[in-house]
């Protein structure tokens, strides 16, 4: 380590030894690929990416997203493509390979393929007020997120997409998929999801906030359960721990959920909950923007 | 540790200065703006720099870079 390169700026452990591309291909990291393929042809030769693709397709299966229909010439067909992302942990190590099938929504025409696209999201101030309230009440916050959230929303317009690259049905190569649920990348994708979630919560006895429409409340005797929704991230808090458990069971019965637990990291805010209060900091975010702007700042 | 802003010289429109890429300047301002959620100490400096987006010159860019250098020095204060 030299003077200009302090140890705290080295990513990963210095005892790891040299990492090369060849060692990535040996898959010493238990079936996790280190490289992000640019196209389906690159992905299909790697076992870990095939696994990720299977996982995404099974989500489509489970949510009954689409049906294969003959191509009707009068309809616009929206292209779809694969996107491959590596999920990193806090130290920047690859922990998961994720494949996502997305629609090329920029080909959609307003009025024909979509009409309403608006979906409200929580404001940062609202989240801070919620945090302040919980400190006052001395209660603990929890969070969870919905797997492939947008695939849960029902579409109200007829939308057709092409078959996914690399997965063309050999017997019906000219068929297209008619969507019943929303797809990532569609212009209107967030709205059906918000509709579905809010209807579900209201059916289960929640009342929606009049000003902040992403805040849901439920009272039971003198106990209160508050749910704040940020697209597919949900944070919730209750005056009784039992209500939190009931809520998480309720959500699991309707949607496929992941990552439940105490609130720790939300929208780039690192949140530490202590008995006497809550600390918020954005150290990780600072490091990210410093990294992103480094090249710009070094130019002059 | 470096301070957020130069203590004596003040920013102005700097019409004779060399223009810089507005896109990069705005990107930097934008990412700093989100950071104000947990760092009220940088609000004034960021707000001031953001007023010069329309006529961004090198002098303004160096003011923004100064904010970044301040962040490097204060990253572990837990703010």
Coordinates of C-alpha atoms in Angstrom, one line a residue:
Chain A
X1 CA 0.0 0.0 0.0
X2 CA 1.4 3.3 -1.0
X3 CA 0.8 6.7 0.5
X4 CA -1.5 7.9 -2.3
X5 CA -3.7 4.8 -1.9
X6 CA -4.8 4.4 1.7
X7 CA -6.1 1.1 2.8
X8 CA -9.7 2.4 3.3
X9 CA -10.0 3.1 -0.3
X10 CA -9.3 -0.5 -1.4
X11 CA -12.4 -2.3 -2.3
X12 CA -12.6 -5.8 -0.8
X13 CA -10.0 -7.5 1.3
X14 CA -6.3 -7.0 0.6
X15 CA -5.6 -10.7 1.4
X16 CA -7.9 -12.0 -1.3
X17 CA -5.1 -12.1 -3.9
X18 CA -5.4 -11.1 -7.5
X19 CA -8.8 -11.5 -9.1
X20 CA -8.8 -12.3 -12.8
X21 CA -11.4 -12.9 -15.4
X22 CA -10.4 -16.5 -15.6
X23 CA -11.0 -17.1 -11.9
X24 CA -14.5 -15.7 -12.4
X25 CA -15.2 -18.4 -15.0
X26 CA -14.1 -21.1 -12.6
X27 CA -17.0 -20.0 -10.4
X28 CA -15.2 -20.1 -7.1
X29 CA -18.0 -18.0 -5.7
X30 CA -20.7 -20.7 -5.5
X31 CA -22.6 -20.2 -8.8
X32 CA -22.5 -16.5 -8.9
X33 CA -21.2 -14.8 -12.0
X34 CA -19.1 -11.7 -11.7
X35 CA -19.7 -10.3 -15.1
X36 CA -22.9 -8.7 -16.4
X37 CA -23.8 -10.1 -19.8
X38 CA -24.9 -7.6 -22.4
X39 CA -27.2 -9.9 -24.3
X40 CA -29.1 -13.1 -23.9
X41 CA -26.5 -14.9 -26.0
X42 CA -23.7 -14.1 -23.5
X43 CA -25.9 -15.1 -20.6
X44 CA -27.1 -18.4 -21.9
X45 CA -23.6 -19.9 -21.7
X46 CA -23.3 -19.3 -17.9
X47 CA -25.1 -21.5 -15.4
X48 CA -25.6 -18.8 -12.8
X49 CA -27.3 -16.6 -15.3
X50 CA -29.5 -19.4 -16.6
X51 CA -30.6 -19.9 -13.1
X52 CA -31.5 -16.2 -12.8
X53 CA -33.4 -16.4 -16.1
X54 CA -35.3 -19.4 -14.8
X55 CA -36.2 -17.6 -11.7
X56 CA -37.6 -14.6 -13.6
X57 CA -39.6 -16.8 -16.0
X58 CA -41.1 -18.7 -13.0
X59 CA -42.3 -15.4 -11.6
X60 CA -44.1 -14.8 -14.9
X61 CA -45.6 -18.3 -14.6
X62 CA -46.7 -17.8 -11.1
X63 CA -48.3 -14.4 -11.7
X64 CA -50.0 -15.6 -15.0
X65 CA -48.6 -12.5 -16.7
X66 CA -49.3 -13.4 -20.3
X67 CA -50.9 -15.7 -22.9
X68 CA -49.6 -16.7 -26.2
X69 CA -51.9 -15.6 -29.0
X70 CA -51.7 -15.4 -32.8
X71 CA -50.3 -12.2 -34.2
X72 CA -53.0 -9.7 -35.0
X73 CA -51.5 -7.3 -37.6
X74 CA -53.5 -4.3 -36.5
X75 CA -52.0 -4.2 -33.0
X76 CA -48.7 -2.7 -32.1
X77 CA -46.3 -5.2 -30.7
X78 CA -43.9 -3.9 -28.0
X79 CA -40.5 -5.4 -28.0
X80 CA -39.1 -6.9 -24.9
X81 CA -35.5 -7.6 -23.9
X82 CA -33.5 -9.1 -21.0
X83 CA -31.6 -7.0 -18.6
X84 CA -28.9 -8.6 -16.4
X85 CA -27.8 -7.0 -13.2
X86 CA -25.5 -8.0 -10.4
X87 CA -26.7 -7.3 -7.0
X88 CA -23.9 -6.0 -4.7
X89 CA -23.7 -6.2 -1.0
X90 CA -22.4 -3.4 1.2
X91 CA -18.8 -4.1 0.5
X92 CA -19.4 -4.2 -3.3
X93 CA -19.2 -7.9 -3.6
X94 CA -21.6 -9.6 -6.0
X95 CA -24.2 -11.5 -4.0
X96 CA -26.9 -12.3 -6.6
X97 CA -27.4 -12.4 -10.3
X98 CA -30.7 -11.0 -11.4
X99 CA -32.3 -11.3 -14.8
X100 CA -35.3 -9.1 -15.6
X101 CA -37.5 -9.2 -18.6
X102 CA -38.5 -5.6 -19.5
X103 CA -40.7 -4.1 -22.1
X104 CA -39.4 -1.4 -24.4
X105 CA -42.1 1.1 -23.3
X106 CA -40.8 3.9 -25.4
X107 CA -42.6 2.3 -28.3
X108 CA -46.0 2.8 -26.6
X109 CA -48.4 5.3 -27.9
X110 CA -50.6 7.3 -25.5
X111 CA -54.3 6.6 -25.8
X112 CA -53.7 3.4 -27.7
X113 CA -51.4 1.4 -25.5
X114 CA -51.8 3.3 -22.2
X115 CA -53.8 6.2 -20.7
X116 CA -53.2 6.8 -17.1
X117 CA -49.7 6.4 -15.8
X118 CA -49.7 8.3 -12.6
X119 CA -48.9 6.6 -9.3
X120 CA -48.2 8.4 -6.1
X121 CA -45.0 7.7 -4.2
X122 CA -44.2 8.7 -0.6
X123 CA -42.4 12.0 0.0
X124 CA -39.2 11.9 1.9
X125 CA -40.6 14.3 4.4
X126 CA -43.5 11.9 5.1
X127 CA -41.0 9.2 5.9
X128 CA -39.2 11.5 8.2
X129 CA -42.4 12.4 10.0
X130 CA -43.1 8.7 10.4
X131 CA -39.6 8.2 11.9
X132 CA -40.1 11.1 14.3
X133 CA -43.5 9.7 15.4
X134 CA -42.0 6.3 16.1
X135 CA -39.2 7.8 18.2
X136 CA -41.9 9.7 20.2
X137 CA -43.8 6.4 20.7
X138 CA -40.6 4.4 21.1
X139 CA -41.7 1.7 18.7
X140 CA -39.8 -0.2 16.2
X141 CA -40.1 0.0 12.4
X142 CA -40.1 -2.9 10.0
X143 CA -39.7 -3.2 6.3
X144 CA -40.4 -5.7 3.5
X145 CA -40.4 -5.7 -0.2
X146 CA -42.5 -7.3 -2.8
X147 CA -40.9 -9.6 -5.3
X148 CA -41.4 -8.4 -8.9
X149 CA -44.0 -6.0 -7.7
X150 CA -45.2 -4.7 -11.1
X151 CA -46.1 -8.2 -12.3
X152 CA -48.9 -8.1 -9.7
X153 CA -50.9 -5.3 -11.3
X154 CA -53.7 -6.0 -13.7
X155 CA -53.7 -4.1 -17.0
X156 CA -56.8 -2.4 -18.2
X157 CA -55.6 -2.0 -21.8
X158 CA -54.8 -4.6 -24.4
X159 CA -51.0 -4.7 -24.7
X160 CA -49.1 -7.2 -26.8
X161 CA -45.4 -7.9 -26.5
X162 CA -43.1 -10.0 -28.7
X163 CA -41.6 -13.3 -27.4
X164 CA -38.6 -13.0 -25.2
X165 CA -35.2 -13.2 -27.1
X166 CA -33.8 -16.7 -26.7
X167 CA -37.1 -18.2 -25.7
X168 CA -39.1 -18.2 -29.0
X169 CA -41.7 -20.9 -29.2
X170 CA -40.5 -23.2 -32.0
X171 CA -43.9 -24.3 -33.0
X172 CA -45.5 -20.8 -33.0
X173 CA -42.6 -18.4 -33.8
X174 CA -45.0 -15.7 -35.1
X175 CA -47.2 -15.7 -32.1
X176 CA -47.1 -12.8 -29.6
X177 CA -47.9 -12.5 -26.0
X178 CA -51.0 -10.7 -24.8
X179 CA -50.4 -9.3 -21.4
X180 CA -52.8 -9.6 -18.5
X181 CA -50.5 -8.1 -15.9
X182 CA -48.1 -5.2 -16.1
X183 CA -44.5 -5.6 -17.2
X184 CA -41.4 -3.7 -16.1
X185 CA -40.7 -0.9 -18.6
X186 CA -44.3 -0.3 -19.6
X187 CA -45.3 3.3 -19.3
X188 CA -48.3 2.5 -17.1
X189 CA -46.5 -0.2 -15.0
X190 CA -46.5 1.5 -11.6
X191 CA -50.2 2.4 -11.6
X192 CA -51.8 -1.0 -11.7
X193 CA -49.5 -2.1 -8.9
X194 CA -50.5 0.8 -6.7
X195 CA -54.2 0.2 -7.5
X196 CA -53.9 -3.5 -6.6
X197 CA -52.0 -2.9 -3.4
X198 CA -54.3 -0.1 -2.2
X199 CA -57.5 -2.0 -3.0
X200 CA -56.1 -5.0 -1.1
X201 CA -55.2 -2.9 1.9
X202 CA -58.5 -1.1 2.0
X203 CA -60.4 -4.4 1.7
X204 CA -58.5 -5.5 4.8
X205 CA -59.7 -2.7 7.0
X206 CA -57.0 -0.1 6.3
X207 CA -57.9 3.5 5.6
X208 CA -55.8 5.6 3.1
X209 CA -54.3 8.9 4.1
X210 CA -56.2 11.8 2.6
X211 CA -53.2 14.0 1.9
X212 CA -50.4 11.4 1.6
X213 CA -52.1 8.6 -0.3
X214 CA -49.3 6.2 0.3
X215 CA -49.9 6.1 4.0
X216 CA -52.3 3.4 5.3
X217 CA -53.6 3.2 8.8
X218 CA -55.5 0.5 10.7
X219 CA -56.7 0.8 14.2
X220 CA -57.7 -2.1 16.5
X221 CA -59.1 -1.0 19.9
X222 CA -56.4 1.5 21.0
X223 CA -53.6 0.0 18.9
X224 CA -52.5 1.5 15.7
X225 CA -50.7 0.1 12.6
X226 CA -49.2 2.4 10.1
X227 CA -48.0 1.3 6.6
X228 CA -46.0 3.6 4.4
X229 CA -45.6 2.4 0.7
X230 CA -42.8 3.4 -1.5
X231 CA -43.6 1.5 -4.8
X232 CA -42.4 -2.0 -3.8
X233 CA -40.8 -1.1 -0.5
X234 CA -43.1 -1.1 2.4
X235 CA -42.3 0.1 5.9
X236 CA -44.7 -0.5 8.7
X237 CA -44.9 0.1 12.4
X238 CA -47.4 -0.8 15.1
X239 CA -47.9 -0.1 18.7
X240 CA -48.2 -3.8 19.3
X241 CA -45.8 -6.3 17.9
X242 CA -48.6 -8.7 17.3
X243 CA -50.1 -6.3 14.7
X244 CA -46.8 -6.3 12.8
X245 CA -46.8 -10.0 12.7
X246 CA -50.4 -10.2 11.5
X247 CA -49.7 -7.6 8.8
X248 CA -46.7 -9.5 7.5
X249 CA -48.7 -12.7 7.4
X250 CA -51.5 -10.9 5.5
X251 CA -49.1 -9.6 2.9
X252 CA -47.4 -12.9 2.5
X253 CA -50.8 -14.6 1.8
X254 CA -51.5 -12.2 -1.1
X255 CA -48.1 -11.3 -2.6
X256 CA -44.7 -12.9 -2.8
X257 CA -42.6 -11.0 -0.3
X258 CA -38.9 -10.9 0.5
X259 CA -36.5 -9.3 2.8
X260 CA -38.5 -8.8 5.9
X261 CA -37.0 -7.4 9.1
X262 CA -36.2 -4.3 11.1
X263 CA -35.8 -1.2 9.0
X264 CA -32.2 -0.6 8.3
X265 CA -31.7 0.7 4.8
X266 CA -34.3 2.6 2.9
X267 CA -33.9 4.9 -0.2
X268 CA -30.2 5.3 0.4
X269 CA -30.8 6.3 4.0
X270 CA -29.0 4.1 6.6
X271 CA -31.2 3.9 9.6
X272 CA -30.1 2.7 13.0
X273 CA -32.8 2.2 15.6
X274 CA -31.8 2.5 19.2
X275 CA -33.9 2.3 22.3
X276 CA -33.5 6.1 22.8
X277 CA -33.9 7.3 19.2
X278 CA -33.2 6.8 15.6
X279 CA -30.1 7.8 13.7
X280 CA -30.1 8.4 10.0
X281 CA -27.0 8.8 7.8
X282 CA -26.1 8.5 4.2
X283 CA -22.5 7.5 4.4
X284 CA -22.9 4.9 1.6
X285 CA -24.6 7.4 -0.6
X286 CA -21.8 9.9 -0.1
X287 CA -19.3 7.2 -1.0
X288 CA -21.3 6.4 -4.2
X289 CA -21.5 10.0 -5.4
X290 CA -17.9 10.6 -4.6
X291 CA -17.0 7.6 -6.8
X292 CA -19.4 8.7 -9.6
X293 CA -18.0 12.2 -9.7
X294 CA -14.4 11.3 -9.3
X295 CA -13.6 11.3 -13.0
X296 CA -15.3 14.6 -13.5
X297 CA -13.6 16.2 -10.5
X298 CA -10.2 15.0 -11.6
X299 CA -10.4 16.5 -15.0
X300 CA -9.4 19.9 -13.8
Chain B
X1 CA -10.0 19.4 6.7
X2 CA -11.4 21.8 4.0
X3 CA -14.3 24.1 4.6
X4 CA -17.5 24.0 2.5
X5 CA -17.0 27.4 0.8
X6 CA -14.2 29.9 0.4
X7 CA -14.3 32.1 3.4
X8 CA -13.8 35.5 1.7
X9 CA -14.5 35.3 -2.1
X10 CA -18.2 35.1 -3.0
X11 CA -19.8 33.6 -6.1
X12 CA -21.2 35.7 -8.8
X13 CA -22.3 35.1 -12.4
X14 CA -18.7 35.3 -13.6
X15 CA -19.5 36.2 -17.1
X16 CA -15.9 36.2 -18.3
X17 CA -15.3 32.7 -17.0
X18 CA -15.0 29.6 -19.1
X19 CA -18.3 27.7 -19.6
X20 CA -18.5 24.0 -18.5
X21 CA -20.8 21.1 -19.2
X22 CA -24.2 22.0 -17.7
X23 CA -25.2 18.3 -17.6
X24 CA -22.3 17.3 -15.4
X25 CA -22.8 20.4 -13.2
X26 CA -26.5 19.6 -12.7
X27 CA -25.7 15.9 -12.0
X28 CA -23.4 16.9 -9.2
X29 CA -25.9 19.4 -7.8
X30 CA -28.7 16.8 -8.0
X31 CA -26.8 14.1 -6.1
X32 CA -25.8 16.7 -3.4
X33 CA -29.4 17.8 -3.1
X34 CA -30.5 14.3 -2.1
X35 CA -27.8 14.2 0.4
X36 CA -29.3 17.2 2.2
X37 CA -31.8 14.7 3.6
X38 CA -29.3 13.8 6.2
X39 CA -26.7 16.6 5.9
X40 CA -28.2 20.0 6.7
X41 CA -24.7 21.4 7.0
X42 CA -24.3 21.5 3.2
X43 CA -27.7 23.0 2.4
X44 CA -26.5 26.6 2.0
X45 CA -23.5 25.8 -0.1
X46 CA -25.4 23.5 -2.4
X47 CA -28.3 25.9 -2.7
X48 CA -26.0 28.7 -3.6
X49 CA -24.1 26.7 -6.3
X50 CA -27.4 25.5 -7.7
X51 CA -28.4 29.1 -8.5
X52 CA -25.6 29.2 -11.2
X53 CA -26.8 26.1 -13.2
X54 CA -27.9 28.4 -16.0
X55 CA -24.5 30.0 -16.5
X56 CA -22.2 27.4 -15.0
X57 CA -18.6 28.5 -15.3
X58 CA -15.3 27.0 -14.0
X59 CA -15.5 29.1 -10.9
X60 CA -18.8 27.5 -9.9
X61 CA -17.6 24.1 -10.7
X62 CA -14.6 24.5 -8.4
X63 CA -17.1 25.7 -5.6
X64 CA -19.0 22.4 -6.1
X65 CA -15.8 20.4 -6.0
X66 CA -15.0 22.1 -2.8
X67 CA -18.2 20.7 -1.3
X68 CA -17.2 17.2 -2.5
X69 CA -13.8 17.7 -0.8
X70 CA -15.6 18.7 2.3
X71 CA -17.6 15.5 2.2
X72 CA -14.4 13.4 1.8
X73 CA -13.2 15.0 5.0
X74 CA -16.4 14.6 7.0
X75 CA -17.6 11.2 5.8
X76 CA -17.1 9.4 9.1
X77 CA -18.6 12.0 11.4
X78 CA -21.9 10.1 11.4
X79 CA -23.8 13.2 10.2

